[in-house]
Amino acid sequence: MESKSQEEERANLVSPLIEPSLVSEENPKSIWSHNVVLSLIATTISGIADSTWSGTVIVSYIYILTGSNSAAGYVEAVQGLAQLISALPVGYLADKYSRSSVIFCGGIIALLAIAVTVFSTILEATDDDGSTTLYILICALFLWGICSGITTGPLQALFADSIPTGKRSKFYVYLFTSYVIGGVVGPVVSIIVFHLHEDKWYLMDIRDAIYVGMGLEFFLAVVMFFFDDKKTVNHQPENKVEQYEEKKA
């Protein structure tokens, strides 16, 4: 018959939520795991990039391009709609396969969105009425909507899975703070860009602010390639219980 200490040791091996090496106060560095650090970096970059080129900048670009407030509103709505309709499929794929794989695909989508966005602004120089540029930009923002759904869905889920139970609330504060800081830095970057253009809001001036934002989005895409489901608190070797039995035999 197993003693109480043996039963506790076996329970620790069976339960994926309890791993002393991860939650021990003597090993605080383990809390700052691979996925946790990457999530905070990705969230900060995302906050800076999004607030640099989206919002007022992209809306002003579309308005000057088309001369229509309605067009600006429709294009912005496309991004939110894409995030909404992709949320369930993205979440399903992340649960069925792996979160890091979906995040990796999000990095590819981000690179594609960068290319389409930049292409649309280059095409604008030869687009007489701006309609073709607008349609391509709509496609780009649809891709950005999907990418946003991944960074606020599977990425944050993997972030939570990588934090020991009882520590998550504190780290979610860190995550929220990193995005807020990014949201403050982004407009400052835009201010610097427009100041260098003598505060002119012509298409070419706004285009440069968009390019700076795309450059920052590129770094976000790269970071998304390095998440790993195997580096979560819940991940345990499949044969851990068997190893325990063999050791005691």
Short mmCIF file of C-alpha atoms in Angstrom, two decimals:
data_model
loop_
_atom_site.label_atom_id
_atom_site.label_comp_id
_atom_site.label_asym_id
_atom_site.label_seq_id
_atom_site.Cartn_x
_atom_site.Cartn_y
_atom_site.Cartn_z
CA MET A 1 0.00 0.00 0.00
CA GLU A 2 1.36 3.43 -0.97
CA SER A 3 2.24 5.91 1.74
CA LYS A 4 0.77 9.42 1.78
CA SER A 5 4.00 10.92 0.39
CA GLN A 6 4.01 8.38 -2.47
CA GLU A 7 0.40 9.22 -3.32
CA GLU A 8 1.21 12.94 -3.41
CA GLU A 9 4.20 12.33 -5.66
CA ARG A 10 2.08 10.25 -8.03
CA ALA A 11 -0.63 12.95 -8.09
CA ASN A 12 1.96 15.54 -9.06
CA LEU A 13 3.04 13.38 -11.98
CA VAL A 14 -0.48 12.68 -13.18
CA SER A 15 -1.81 16.24 -12.93
CA PRO A 16 -0.65 18.50 -15.78
CA LEU A 17 -1.48 21.55 -13.72
CA ILE A 18 0.94 20.89 -10.89
CA GLU A 19 4.67 21.00 -11.46
CA PRO A 20 6.73 22.15 -8.47
CA SER A 21 9.68 23.22 -10.62
CA LEU A 22 7.45 25.70 -12.40
CA VAL A 23 5.59 27.23 -9.48
CA SER A 24 8.35 27.18 -6.90
CA GLU A 25 9.24 30.55 -5.45
CA GLU A 26 12.86 29.39 -5.55
CA ASN A 27 12.75 29.33 -9.33
CA PRO A 28 11.11 32.64 -10.36
CA LYS A 29 12.89 32.71 -13.72
CA SER A 30 10.80 29.73 -14.84
CA ILE A 31 7.68 31.93 -14.75
CA TRP A 32 9.20 34.14 -17.45
CA SER A 33 9.02 31.32 -19.94
CA HIS A 34 9.61 31.31 -23.69
CA ASN A 35 5.98 31.98 -24.67
CA VAL A 36 5.40 34.55 -21.91
CA VAL A 37 8.32 36.71 -23.00
CA LEU A 38 7.38 36.40 -26.69
CA SER A 39 3.76 37.31 -25.92
CA LEU A 40 4.78 40.49 -24.12
CA ILE A 41 7.15 41.44 -26.95
CA ALA A 42 4.50 40.70 -29.61
CA THR A 43 1.83 42.67 -27.75
CA THR A 44 4.11 45.70 -27.34
CA ILE A 45 5.10 45.67 -31.02
CA SER A 46 1.47 45.20 -32.04
CA GLY A 47 0.41 48.17 -29.93
CA ILE A 48 3.09 50.42 -31.41
CA ALA A 49 2.53 49.28 -35.00
CA ASP A 50 -1.28 49.44 -34.94
CA SER A 51 -1.38 52.90 -33.39
CA THR A 52 1.24 54.16 -35.86
CA TRP A 53 -0.59 53.41 -39.12
CA SER A 54 -4.18 52.47 -38.31
CA GLY A 55 -6.90 54.72 -36.96
CA THR A 56 -6.50 58.36 -37.95
CA VAL A 57 -3.63 57.72 -40.38
CA ILE A 58 -5.31 55.11 -42.56
CA VAL A 59 -8.68 56.87 -42.38
CA SER A 60 -7.08 60.14 -43.54
CA TYR A 61 -5.32 58.29 -46.35
CA ILE A 62 -8.57 56.77 -47.60
CA TYR A 63 -10.46 60.05 -47.31
CA ILE A 64 -7.86 62.00 -49.30
CA LEU A 65 -7.66 59.15 -51.82
CA THR A 66 -11.41 58.92 -52.43
CA GLY A 67 -12.83 62.14 -51.03
CA SER A 68 -15.47 60.06 -49.27
CA ASN A 69 -16.12 59.64 -45.55
CA SER A 70 -18.28 56.61 -46.36
CA ALA A 71 -15.38 54.83 -48.06
CA ALA A 72 -13.20 55.34 -44.99
CA GLY A 73 -15.92 53.93 -42.77
CA TYR A 74 -16.52 50.89 -44.97
CA VAL A 75 -12.83 50.02 -45.13
CA GLU A 76 -12.44 50.28 -41.36
CA ALA A 77 -15.54 48.11 -40.91
CA VAL A 78 -14.00 45.39 -43.09
CA GLN A 79 -11.14 44.92 -40.65
CA GLY A 80 -13.48 44.51 -37.68
CA LEU A 81 -15.76 42.19 -39.65
CA ALA A 82 -12.82 39.99 -40.67
CA GLN A 83 -11.75 39.68 -37.03
CA LEU A 84 -15.30 38.76 -36.03
CA ILE A 85 -15.98 36.09 -38.65
CA SER A 86 -12.54 34.51 -38.29
CA ALA A 87 -12.65 34.25 -34.47
CA LEU A 88 -14.50 30.91 -34.29
CA PRO A 89 -12.58 29.12 -37.09
CA VAL A 90 -9.25 30.35 -35.70
CA GLY A 91 -10.17 29.23 -32.18
CA TYR A 92 -11.34 25.83 -33.44
CA LEU A 93 -8.13 25.22 -35.38
CA ALA A 94 -6.01 26.31 -32.41
CA ASP A 95 -7.80 23.82 -30.12
CA LYS A 96 -7.85 20.98 -32.65
CA TYR A 97 -4.25 21.24 -33.80
CA SER A 98 -2.00 23.61 -31.88
CA ARG A 99 -1.99 27.24 -30.89
CA SER A 100 1.58 27.82 -31.99
CA SER A 101 0.78 26.47 -35.48
CA VAL A 102 -2.12 28.89 -35.85
CA ILE A 103 0.07 31.75 -34.57
CA PHE A 104 2.72 30.73 -37.11
CA CYS A 105 0.09 30.94 -39.86
CA GLY A 106 -0.84 34.35 -38.45
CA GLY A 107 2.74 35.46 -39.03
CA ILE A 108 2.46 34.39 -42.68
CA ILE A 109 -0.86 36.25 -43.00
CA ALA A 110 0.77 39.35 -41.47
CA LEU A 111 3.58 39.24 -44.06
CA LEU A 112 1.00 38.88 -46.82
CA ALA A 113 -1.01 41.79 -45.39
CA ILE A 114 2.14 43.94 -45.30
CA ALA A 115 2.87 43.16 -48.95
CA VAL A 116 -0.71 43.92 -50.04
CA THR A 117 -0.82 47.17 -48.04
CA VAL A 118 2.48 48.41 -49.47
CA PHE A 119 1.43 47.38 -52.99
CA SER A 120 -1.81 49.34 -52.68
CA THR A 121 0.05 52.53 -51.74
CA ILE A 122 2.52 52.08 -54.62
CA LEU A 123 -0.33 51.51 -57.06
CA GLU A 124 -1.99 54.72 -55.90
CA ALA A 125 0.50 56.80 -57.92
CA THR A 126 -0.91 55.42 -61.21
CA ASP A 127 -4.52 54.95 -60.11
CA ASP A 128 -6.49 57.90 -61.49
CA ASP A 129 -9.67 57.65 -59.40
CA GLY A 130 -8.25 55.64 -56.51
CA SER A 131 -10.86 52.87 -56.85
CA THR A 132 -8.40 50.06 -57.57
CA THR A 133 -6.19 51.16 -54.68
CA LEU A 134 -9.23 51.19 -52.43
CA TYR A 135 -10.27 47.64 -53.34
CA ILE A 136 -6.75 46.32 -52.75
CA LEU A 137 -6.58 48.18 -49.45
CA ILE A 138 -9.87 46.55 -48.43
CA CYS A 139 -8.27 43.13 -49.07
CA ALA A 140 -5.26 44.18 -46.97
CA LEU A 141 -7.41 45.27 -44.04
CA PHE A 142 -9.38 42.03 -44.25
CA LEU A 143 -6.09 40.18 -43.77
CA TRP A 144 -5.17 42.50 -40.90
CA GLY A 145 -8.49 41.66 -39.27
CA ILE A 146 -7.68 37.94 -39.34
CA CYS A 147 -4.21 38.63 -37.97
CA SER A 148 -5.70 40.68 -35.13
CA GLY A 149 -8.04 37.81 -34.31
CA ILE A 150 -5.05 35.51 -33.95
CA THR A 151 -3.06 37.89 -31.74
CA THR A 152 -6.06 38.40 -29.43
CA GLY A 153 -7.18 34.74 -29.52
CA PRO A 154 -4.71 31.84 -29.81
CA LEU A 155 -1.73 34.01 -28.85
CA GLN A 156 -3.31 35.08 -25.58
CA ALA A 157 -4.54 31.54 -24.93
CA LEU A 158 -1.00 30.23 -25.31
CA PHE A 159 0.18 33.04 -23.06
CA ALA A 160 -2.25 31.86 -20.35
CA ASP A 161 -1.22 28.21 -20.79
CA SER A 162 2.42 29.22 -20.24
CA ILE A 163 1.80 30.79 -16.82
CA PRO A 164 1.51 28.72 -13.60
CA THR A 165 -1.89 28.69 -11.92
CA GLY A 166 -2.20 31.54 -9.45
CA LYS A 167 0.16 33.83 -11.37
CA ARG A 168 -2.02 34.66 -14.36
CA SER A 169 -3.77 37.77 -13.06
CA LYS A 170 -0.45 39.53 -12.49
CA PHE A 171 0.86 38.62 -15.92
CA TYR A 172 -2.35 39.70 -17.63
CA VAL A 173 -1.74 43.12 -16.08
CA TYR A 174 1.71 43.04 -17.67
CA LEU A 175 0.16 42.05 -21.01
CA PHE A 176 -2.41 44.84 -20.89
CA THR A 177 0.23 47.36 -19.81
CA SER A 178 2.51 46.39 -22.69
CA TYR A 179 -0.27 47.05 -25.20
CA VAL A 180 -1.18 50.37 -23.57
CA ILE A 181 2.46 51.47 -23.65
CA GLY A 182 2.62 50.47 -27.30
CA GLY A 183 -0.56 52.44 -27.96
CA VAL A 184 1.10 55.54 -26.50
CA VAL A 185 4.39 55.12 -28.37
CA GLY A 186 2.73 54.58 -31.77
CA PRO A 187 1.14 58.04 -32.05
CA VAL A 188 4.45 59.58 -30.97
CA VAL A 189 6.12 57.76 -33.87
CA SER A 190 3.45 59.14 -36.23
CA ILE A 191 3.99 62.66 -34.86
CA ILE A 192 7.71 62.37 -35.57
CA VAL A 193 7.04 61.18 -39.14
CA PHE A 194 4.64 64.05 -39.87
CA HIS A 195 6.94 66.57 -38.19
CA LEU A 196 9.70 65.50 -40.58
CA HIS A 197 7.23 66.23 -43.39
CA GLU A 198 6.53 69.69 -41.92
CA ASP A 199 3.11 68.53 -40.68
CA LYS A 200 1.74 68.10 -44.19
CA TRP A 201 -1.03 65.54 -44.72
CA TYR A 202 -0.68 64.79 -48.41
CA LEU A 203 -0.92 61.21 -49.63
CA MET A 204 2.85 60.83 -49.91
CA ASP A 205 3.30 62.06 -46.33
CA ILE A 206 0.66 59.70 -44.94
CA ARG A 207 2.15 56.89 -47.01
CA ASP A 208 5.44 57.23 -45.15
CA ALA A 209 3.65 56.85 -41.80
CA ILE A 210 1.99 53.70 -43.15
CA TYR A 211 5.38 52.38 -44.26
CA VAL A 212 6.81 52.90 -40.78
CA GLY A 213 3.85 50.99 -39.36
CA MET A 214 4.39 48.18 -41.87
CA GLY A 215 8.03 47.97 -40.82
CA LEU A 216 6.95 47.47 -37.21
CA GLU A 217 4.33 44.91 -38.28
CA PHE A 218 7.14 42.97 -39.96
CA PHE A 219 8.86 42.48 -36.60
CA LEU A 220 5.55 41.28 -35.14
CA ALA A 221 5.23 38.72 -37.93
CA VAL A 222 8.74 37.42 -37.23
CA VAL A 223 8.03 37.04 -33.50
CA MET A 224 4.89 35.02 -34.31
CA PHE A 225 7.04 32.30 -35.91
CA PHE A 226 8.72 31.35 -32.61
CA PHE A 227 5.88 30.36 -30.26
CA ASP A 228 5.88 26.76 -29.05
CA ASP A 229 3.05 24.70 -27.52
CA LYS A 230 5.62 22.40 -25.91
CA LYS A 231 6.82 25.23 -23.67
CA THR A 232 3.62 25.62 -21.65
CA VAL A 233 2.89 24.78 -18.02
CA ASN A 234 0.41 22.09 -19.06
CA HIS A 235 2.77 20.24 -21.38
CA GLN A 236 4.10 17.02 -19.88
CA PRO A 237 5.84 14.02 -21.48
CA GLU A 238 3.18 11.47 -22.43
CA ASN A 239 5.01 8.63 -20.70
CA LYS A 240 5.71 10.42 -17.41
CA VAL A 241 3.40 8.18 -15.38
CA GLU A 242 4.91 5.12 -17.02
CA GLN A 243 8.38 6.36 -16.09
CA TYR A 244 7.21 6.76 -12.50
CA GLU A 245 5.89 3.19 -12.42
CA GLU A 246 9.12 1.81 -13.88
CA LYS A 247 11.17 3.74 -11.33
CA LYS A 248 9.15 2.33 -8.42
CA ALA A 249 9.11 -1.24 -9.79
#
